[in-house]
Amino acid sequence: MTMKKTPVFEWHSSNSAKIADFGGWQMPIEYPSGVLAEHAAVRNFVGLFDVSHLGKISIKGSGALPFLNTQLTNDLNKLADGFAQYNLICNTDGGAIDDLIAYKNSEADFLLIPNAANCAKVFEVLKHSAVTKSEFSNLEIKNEHETYCVFAVQGPASQKVVESLGPIPKLEFTQFTKFKSSQYGQFGELIICRTGYTGEFGYEILVGWNQGLSLWQFLVEQIKNQGGLVCGLGARDTLRTEMGYPLHGHELSEQISPLSAGLKWAVSLKKSEFLGSNALLRESEQGSYKKLVGLKILDRGIARNQMPVFDEKSNLIGQVTSGTFSPTLKTAIALALIDAKAAIDLEKVMIEVRGKMVGAQIVKLPFVPAKVRSGSN
Amino acid sequence: MNIPADLKYSKEHEWIKGSVEKDATVTIGITDYAQSSLGDIVYVQLPKVGEKVSEGKVCGEVESTKSVSEIYSPVSGTVTEINSELEKKPEALNQDPYGSGWIAKIKLESTPNSLLDANGYQGLIA
């Protein structure tokens, strides 16, 4: 399989980024500044990420809204035009095929942003559902993976960076706008959305694939003026783990339901039937078998994905789904899926880290307070 | 990549400073290449003073935000001193791998037989 590259790949390479595979894409993990400095830049100033590997799927035509409401878990009827909403798409067992952001332009015009590795799968599921329901067979569903680049500008100074493009209207959390800069017309029409995956006040900007590199270079200069750094996906992972945000393939999978992963708020069991709704209703009534918990490691060492978790009587109760060193808390943290019954009143667990038992405290998520709504300076 | 000419190197990316005659005491650490590949180091597990270590065998561990990597002793002998500052300041391994990031001092039991000079190590990582 040939690895795909975003239009910014050569920039990453020539700026000495360490490159790794993300869902078939060659993406920067970190720059010479390192994960810790890049993480701190986002929490204190601003960071710029190339996340153009994320999937993009457009759904257009009359009936797009009711169609998507039969496919996604959240209630799109609650979504106003010009806003984005977190959603999941599930299989019939209620397992998560992917999590994604749905942008609503109008009832007849949506853009979905699934994960890079799952874009083709989500696209196939939607296509299949549409052709098998006559009332939706006229919808135009397009895989637009390489139509847009996506850049995330995240951190308390992100508003200043984005406003350097021109007079952007004030956006609420999850609101987006289409914007064409009169000063920087070469970037074309941008979609600027108040969303992110870091827990900080921030934006995600969509730009045409071929205009991506020139916008990137412009944003690099702007973030430097604010004391910020260009960040790799390593820092994106430590930032999202501090927030307890799920990552598909870790906290979510086709075997893990959004209810088990603590995403009940993004699953509308009151709306009419949708993919996986019967299984999710059943799980909601009977209670989930698994529960996602946050763990603060009490000893040295980092608990990593798939390491086994035990209760204090040495019963195996689950496994770590993500683990890292929290640059903000200066201690190791982890997310783990554990047996829901065992989780009741449980305060401490033991994690087997390379043959050694390490203690960990169960803590409330997020590990670090979110500032997505009010963290601008 | 910084590869000081006056040091010797192991194939597992440790450096050795000092005479490697039997009964001499050498200082060991990890190379600039090793720290750069690991990324930001956040935990270090050092050998213990008095511990016997063997050439090519694990004597400690360094853990970065990304991954964990074992430290292989480049020589055989007894640990006489460790840099316990690293437990509080693991970033010294990234910032100054050949200086304040030293790991341990070891009294040699025998002359190690598979060390590289700076040129040889340069060739290994090229």
XYZ file of C-alpha atoms in Angstrom:
503
model
C 0.000 0.000 0.000
C 1.399 3.398 -0.900
C 1.351 5.941 1.853
C -0.633 9.074 1.227
C 0.749 12.534 1.860
C -0.947 15.840 2.583
C 0.071 18.920 0.549
C 2.090 20.003 3.620
C 4.182 16.810 3.763
C 7.285 18.326 2.162
C 7.104 21.205 4.653
C 6.981 18.738 7.566
C 9.954 16.801 6.163
C 12.084 19.837 5.506
C 11.328 21.059 9.043
C 12.774 17.805 10.439
C 9.494 16.318 11.651
C 9.538 12.673 12.700
C 7.077 11.019 10.347
C 4.836 8.004 11.028
C 1.866 6.231 9.502
C -1.592 7.417 10.598
C -4.395 5.499 8.936
C -2.389 5.144 5.735
C -1.089 8.732 5.780
C 2.464 9.866 6.432
C 2.033 12.421 9.187
C 4.310 14.400 11.526
C 4.582 13.016 15.084
C 6.736 15.811 16.437
C 9.166 18.474 15.308
C 12.592 19.068 16.899
C 10.788 21.153 19.574
C 9.441 17.863 20.992
C 6.060 16.691 22.314
C 6.370 18.383 25.738
C 7.118 21.852 24.338
C 4.454 21.496 21.628
C 1.891 20.432 24.231
C 2.765 23.386 26.481
C 2.522 25.799 23.524
C -1.115 24.756 22.990
C -2.029 25.056 26.676
C -0.299 28.448 27.100
C -0.185 30.152 23.690
C -1.194 28.491 20.460
C -0.325 25.451 18.363
C -0.841 24.667 14.675
C -1.548 21.109 13.498
C -1.851 19.635 10.021
C -4.752 17.169 10.303
C -5.492 17.007 6.585
C -5.446 13.209 6.826
C -8.913 13.408 8.455
C -11.685 12.136 6.204
C -14.272 14.363 4.488
C -17.615 13.172 3.133
C -20.284 15.470 1.708
C -23.984 14.606 1.670
C -26.148 16.810 -0.483
C -29.736 16.775 -1.651
C -33.233 16.940 -0.302
C -33.570 14.503 2.588
C -29.923 14.748 3.725
C -30.968 15.593 7.295
C -33.512 12.784 7.834
C -31.120 10.374 6.094
C -28.178 11.217 8.360
C -30.467 11.000 11.373
C -30.997 7.309 10.478
C -27.205 6.798 10.285
C -25.644 8.806 13.131
C -26.201 8.585 16.885
C -26.737 12.234 17.841
C -29.955 14.130 17.025
C -29.241 16.295 13.990
C -32.650 17.989 14.391
C -31.068 19.840 17.309
C -28.313 21.187 15.083
C -28.730 24.742 13.717
C -27.430 25.685 10.275
C -23.790 26.776 10.534
C -23.012 24.540 13.499
C -21.080 21.294 13.881
C -21.998 18.328 16.095
C -20.068 15.359 17.484
C -21.534 12.052 16.310
C -20.888 8.346 16.056
C -21.818 5.854 13.391
C -22.468 2.371 14.794
C -22.887 -1.170 13.548
C -26.008 -3.193 14.375
C -24.393 -4.394 17.639
C -23.958 -0.771 18.734
C -20.177 -0.880 18.250
C -18.621 2.303 16.887
C -17.599 2.126 13.221
C -16.236 5.623 13.766
C -16.734 8.903 15.553
C -17.007 12.036 13.458
C -17.989 15.689 13.310
C -21.055 16.634 11.226
C -21.090 20.180 9.779
C -24.574 21.395 8.834
C -24.733 23.975 6.043
C -28.458 23.406 5.604
C -30.947 20.541 5.854
C -29.829 19.524 2.369
C -26.073 20.021 2.744
C -23.781 18.332 5.294
C -20.067 17.712 5.547
C -18.771 14.886 7.747
C -15.230 14.679 9.160
C -14.511 11.043 10.101
C -11.110 9.611 11.052
C -8.543 9.074 8.300
C -8.463 5.296 8.637
C -12.273 4.977 8.672
C -13.285 7.434 5.950
C -13.638 4.816 3.214
C -15.638 2.523 5.533
C -18.008 5.287 6.671
C -18.470 6.339 3.040
C -19.381 2.742 2.059
C -21.858 2.399 4.933
C -23.604 5.655 3.988
C -23.696 4.788 0.269
C -25.097 1.363 1.019
C -27.777 2.748 3.348
C -28.806 5.369 0.787
C -29.201 3.003 -2.155
C -31.222 0.521 -0.102
C -33.782 3.175 0.910
C -35.668 4.509 -2.099
C -36.501 7.852 -0.496
C -32.776 8.569 -0.088
C -31.419 7.072 -3.294
C -31.216 10.506 -4.958
C -28.784 11.879 -2.364
C -25.352 12.857 -3.593
C -22.778 11.301 -1.251
C -19.163 12.039 -2.096
C -15.876 10.937 -0.585
C -13.999 14.248 -0.506
C -10.922 13.036 1.370
C -8.582 15.064 -0.861
C -10.880 18.050 -1.485
C -9.875 19.914 1.672
C -6.856 20.276 3.927
C -7.694 20.640 7.632
C -5.522 22.718 9.959
C -6.202 23.001 13.679
C -5.258 26.261 15.421
C -5.599 25.577 19.138
C -4.839 27.505 22.307
C -5.662 30.763 24.117
C -4.066 32.884 21.361
C -5.805 31.057 18.508
C -8.369 33.822 17.968
C -5.607 36.349 17.249
C -4.076 33.952 14.732
C -7.357 33.320 12.932
C -8.312 37.011 12.936
C -5.089 37.780 11.071
C -6.937 36.392 8.032
C -9.426 39.263 8.190
C -12.683 40.212 9.937
C -14.028 36.804 10.999
C -17.442 36.977 12.690
C -17.448 35.975 16.350
C -18.136 32.237 16.528
C -19.650 30.281 19.394
C -18.228 26.901 20.367
C -18.997 24.428 17.493
C -20.153 27.250 15.170
C -18.563 27.646 11.755
C -18.482 30.217 8.983
C -17.428 30.305 5.356
C -14.904 33.037 4.852
C -13.002 34.470 1.931
C -10.293 36.916 2.893
C -10.237 40.060 0.768
C -6.578 40.551 1.672
C -5.525 36.922 1.115
C -7.777 35.887 -1.765
C -5.234 33.258 -2.824
C -6.446 30.953 -0.020
C -9.915 30.767 -1.587
C -13.019 30.106 0.485
C -12.243 28.758 3.967
C -14.515 26.955 6.409
C -13.557 28.141 9.883
C -15.048 26.169 12.769
C -14.779 26.653 16.538
C -13.901 23.038 17.307
C -10.854 21.000 18.238
C -9.407 17.955 19.957
C -7.184 19.566 22.570
C -9.555 20.966 25.225
C -8.386 24.506 24.466
C -10.212 27.380 22.811
C -9.512 26.830 19.146
C -10.434 26.484 15.526
C -10.306 23.941 12.749
C -9.907 25.452 9.299
C -10.789 23.716 6.038
C -9.080 25.007 2.910
C -8.988 23.708 -0.658
C -6.390 20.908 -1.056
C -4.323 22.901 -3.555
C -4.420 26.091 -1.484
C -3.395 24.204 1.660
C 0.340 24.769 1.583
C 0.130 28.555 1.110
C -2.397 28.911 3.972
C -0.189 26.665 6.133
C 2.861 28.863 5.536
C 0.808 31.949 6.409
C -0.458 30.365 9.642
C 3.057 29.239 10.635
C 4.165 32.900 10.580
C 1.087 33.996 12.558
C 1.502 31.429 15.342
C 5.189 32.333 15.704
C 4.116 35.957 16.306
C 1.991 34.682 19.223
C 4.768 32.586 20.787
C 3.216 29.390 19.445
C 4.640 26.249 17.857
C 3.853 23.947 15.003
C 2.720 20.690 16.628
C 2.748 17.070 15.579
C 0.216 14.351 16.250
C 2.206 13.250 19.331
C 1.170 16.417 21.162
C -2.365 16.082 19.779
C -2.509 12.694 21.502
C -1.207 13.897 24.888
C -3.606 16.879 24.718
C -6.672 14.761 23.929
C -5.733 12.140 26.526
C -5.604 14.852 29.230
C -9.175 15.712 28.210
C -10.313 12.069 28.237
C -11.426 12.424 24.604
C -11.788 9.024 22.923
C -9.644 7.953 19.980
C -11.148 5.391 17.624
C -9.128 2.175 17.750
C -8.485 2.784 21.474
C -11.502 3.901 23.545
C -13.889 3.169 20.659
C -14.049 0.349 18.146
C -16.566 -1.869 16.400
C -16.508 -3.914 19.636
C -16.903 -0.923 21.955
C -20.149 1.040 22.077
C -20.313 4.803 22.637
C -22.264 4.135 25.860
C -19.379 2.096 27.299
C -16.955 4.820 26.261
C -18.889 7.436 28.267
C -20.402 9.118 25.197
C -24.073 8.838 26.183
C -24.387 12.603 25.591
C -23.744 12.025 21.870
C -26.309 9.205 21.538
C -29.958 10.224 21.179
C -32.045 7.212 22.166
C -35.211 9.315 21.956
C -35.072 9.981 18.217
C -36.398 7.428 15.722
C -34.426 4.362 14.681
C -30.806 4.710 13.550
C -27.897 2.326 12.870
C -27.287 0.373 16.074
C -30.180 2.000 17.965
C -31.801 -1.289 19.030
C -28.576 -2.600 20.536
C -27.828 0.746 22.168
C -31.355 0.942 23.647
C -30.903 -2.544 25.083
C -27.499 -1.616 26.502
C -28.952 1.550 27.992
C -31.751 -0.406 29.722
C -29.583 -3.276 30.956
C -26.514 -1.193 31.742
C -23.157 -1.316 29.972
C -20.741 -4.163 30.644
C -17.788 -1.873 30.366
C -16.960 1.564 31.645
C -14.292 4.039 30.599
C -12.332 5.403 33.550
C -9.502 7.867 33.993
C -6.412 6.653 35.893
C -3.639 8.622 37.531
C -0.581 6.400 37.878
C 0.821 6.473 41.414
C 4.229 4.978 40.631
C 6.811 5.665 37.952
C 6.327 4.378 34.437
C 3.652 4.819 31.806
C 0.700 2.446 31.460
C 0.169 1.947 27.745
C -2.531 0.640 25.420
C -3.663 -2.970 26.119
C -1.894 -3.363 29.458
C -4.099 -5.420 31.834
C -5.906 -3.753 34.755
C -6.647 -5.555 38.058
C -8.652 -4.701 41.149
C -6.938 -4.718 44.537
C -7.724 -8.415 44.954
C -5.824 -9.150 41.708
C -8.936 -9.922 39.646
C -8.502 -8.974 35.993
C -11.124 -6.276 35.346
C -10.115 -4.682 32.050
C -7.371 -3.045 30.070
C -5.714 0.255 29.349
C -6.908 1.877 26.104
C -4.581 4.896 26.052
C -1.742 5.930 28.309
C 0.775 8.690 28.277
C 2.749 11.108 30.388
C 0.613 14.174 31.142
C 2.825 17.180 30.442
C 0.396 19.412 32.385
C 0.153 17.228 35.513
C 3.735 15.905 35.243
C 2.562 12.387 35.942
C 1.510 9.360 33.928
C -2.209 9.123 33.115
C -4.291 6.498 31.354
C -7.750 5.709 30.073
C -8.987 2.184 30.696
C -12.087 0.177 29.861
C -13.031 -1.870 32.893
C -15.870 -4.129 33.940
C -18.771 -1.810 34.835
C -19.778 -3.823 37.931
C -16.221 -3.855 39.233
C -16.033 -0.098 38.689
C -18.757 0.642 41.288
C -17.140 2.346 44.299
C -13.702 1.314 43.067
C -11.012 3.862 43.932
C -7.745 2.188 43.032
C -6.557 -0.362 40.505
C -3.310 -2.121 39.657
C -1.877 -2.102 36.144
C 0.619 -4.647 34.899
C 3.365 -2.581 33.265
C 5.922 -4.890 31.619
C 5.630 -7.546 34.297
C 5.503 -5.101 37.217
C 2.340 -4.156 39.133
C 1.822 -0.400 39.291
C -0.887 1.308 41.365
C -3.309 3.828 39.889
C -6.065 6.036 41.269
C -9.424 6.289 39.482
C -10.094 9.975 38.813
C -12.875 12.013 37.225
C -12.423 13.019 33.600
C -11.140 15.288 32.234
C -7.731 15.136 33.888
C -7.252 18.830 33.035
C -10.171 21.333 32.918
C -11.514 22.055 29.423
C -11.355 25.645 28.186
C -13.039 25.145 24.833
C -15.661 27.841 25.424
C -13.872 30.489 27.408
C -10.132 29.985 27.062
C -9.388 32.855 24.664
C -7.081 35.702 25.678
C 24.137 14.261 15.289
C 26.795 14.877 17.935
C 29.301 11.984 18.180
C 32.298 13.065 20.329
C 35.564 11.638 18.978
C 37.010 10.828 22.432
C 34.238 8.349 23.377
C 33.602 4.726 22.516
C 30.181 3.407 21.518
C 28.056 0.281 21.622
C 25.789 -0.920 18.837
C 22.836 -0.348 21.205
C 23.543 3.422 21.256
C 25.368 3.810 24.571
C 28.605 5.748 24.968
C 31.597 4.845 27.165
C 34.094 7.355 28.509
C 37.492 6.446 29.947
C 40.088 3.700 29.667
C 38.548 0.267 29.088
C 41.356 -1.745 30.743
C 40.299 -4.317 33.359
C 39.665 -2.659 36.792
C 39.349 0.814 35.264
C 36.149 2.782 35.945
C 34.203 4.103 32.945
C 31.203 6.432 32.656
C 28.298 5.352 30.442
C 25.303 7.085 28.930
C 23.049 7.090 25.872
C 24.029 8.804 22.626
C 22.625 11.934 21.055
C 21.144 9.712 18.350
C 19.389 7.576 20.999
C 17.873 10.535 22.860
C 16.764 12.128 19.620
C 15.066 8.926 18.416
C 13.301 8.462 21.760
C 11.938 11.997 21.982
C 11.194 13.736 25.300
C 12.325 11.397 28.082
C 10.050 11.482 31.155
C 11.192 8.512 33.277
C 14.525 6.810 33.825
C 15.158 3.566 35.652
C 18.810 3.391 36.680
C 20.897 0.383 37.727
C 21.728 0.154 41.458
C 25.098 0.914 43.037
C 26.874 -2.401 43.675
C 24.888 -4.175 40.954
C 26.841 -6.461 38.583
C 26.128 -5.680 34.958
C 27.064 -7.650 31.859
C 27.965 -6.455 28.409
C 24.907 -6.479 26.129
C 22.479 -7.137 29.015
C 19.702 -4.821 30.199
C 20.723 -2.547 33.069
C 17.971 0.082 33.010
C 15.184 1.728 31.104
C 14.356 5.104 29.581
C 10.791 6.039 28.830
C 9.660 8.880 26.588
C 6.169 10.213 25.888
C 6.148 7.878 22.882
C 7.849 4.663 23.927
C 9.999 2.780 26.364
C 13.497 1.579 25.595
C 15.919 -0.577 27.536
C 19.430 0.508 28.402
C 21.945 -2.228 27.565
C 25.151 -2.152 29.541
C 27.992 -1.674 27.042
C 30.512 -3.222 29.492
C 30.735 -5.908 32.192
C 31.532 -4.923 35.762
C 30.155 -3.432 38.970
C 28.157 -0.197 39.223
C 30.041 2.217 41.500
C 27.970 5.356 41.069
C 24.679 6.369 39.443
C 23.363 9.746 38.295
C 20.304 9.852 40.555
C 19.675 13.486 39.487
C 18.147 11.942 36.355
C 15.203 10.667 38.387
C 14.241 14.287 39.088
C 15.526 15.744 35.817
C 15.141 13.122 33.061
C 15.208 15.938 30.490
C 19.007 16.104 31.062
C 19.175 12.977 28.888
C 17.716 14.982 25.995
C 19.513 18.239 26.691
C 23.018 17.013 27.528
C 23.355 13.276 26.813
C 27.185 13.301 27.013
C 27.406 15.576 30.073
C 24.830 16.007 32.864
C 22.833 13.168 31.269
C 25.435 10.509 32.171
C 23.841 7.337 33.559
C 26.355 5.357 35.648
C 29.987 4.653 36.466
C 31.098 1.056 36.175
C 34.301 -0.661 37.384
C 35.287 -3.046 34.616
C 35.605 -6.764 35.202
C 37.149 -7.280 31.778
C 37.890 -5.350 28.618
C 34.735 -5.107 26.504
C 35.135 -6.739 23.121
C 32.677 -5.126 20.751
C 32.900 -1.362 21.160
C 33.000 1.049 18.225
C 35.003 4.241 17.864
C 33.284 7.477 16.770
C 33.796 6.689 13.075
C 32.429 3.189 13.476
C 29.381 4.501 15.329
C 28.831 7.205 12.731
C 28.763 4.423 10.124
C 26.230 2.460 12.182
C 23.655 5.242 12.372
C 24.229 6.690 8.898
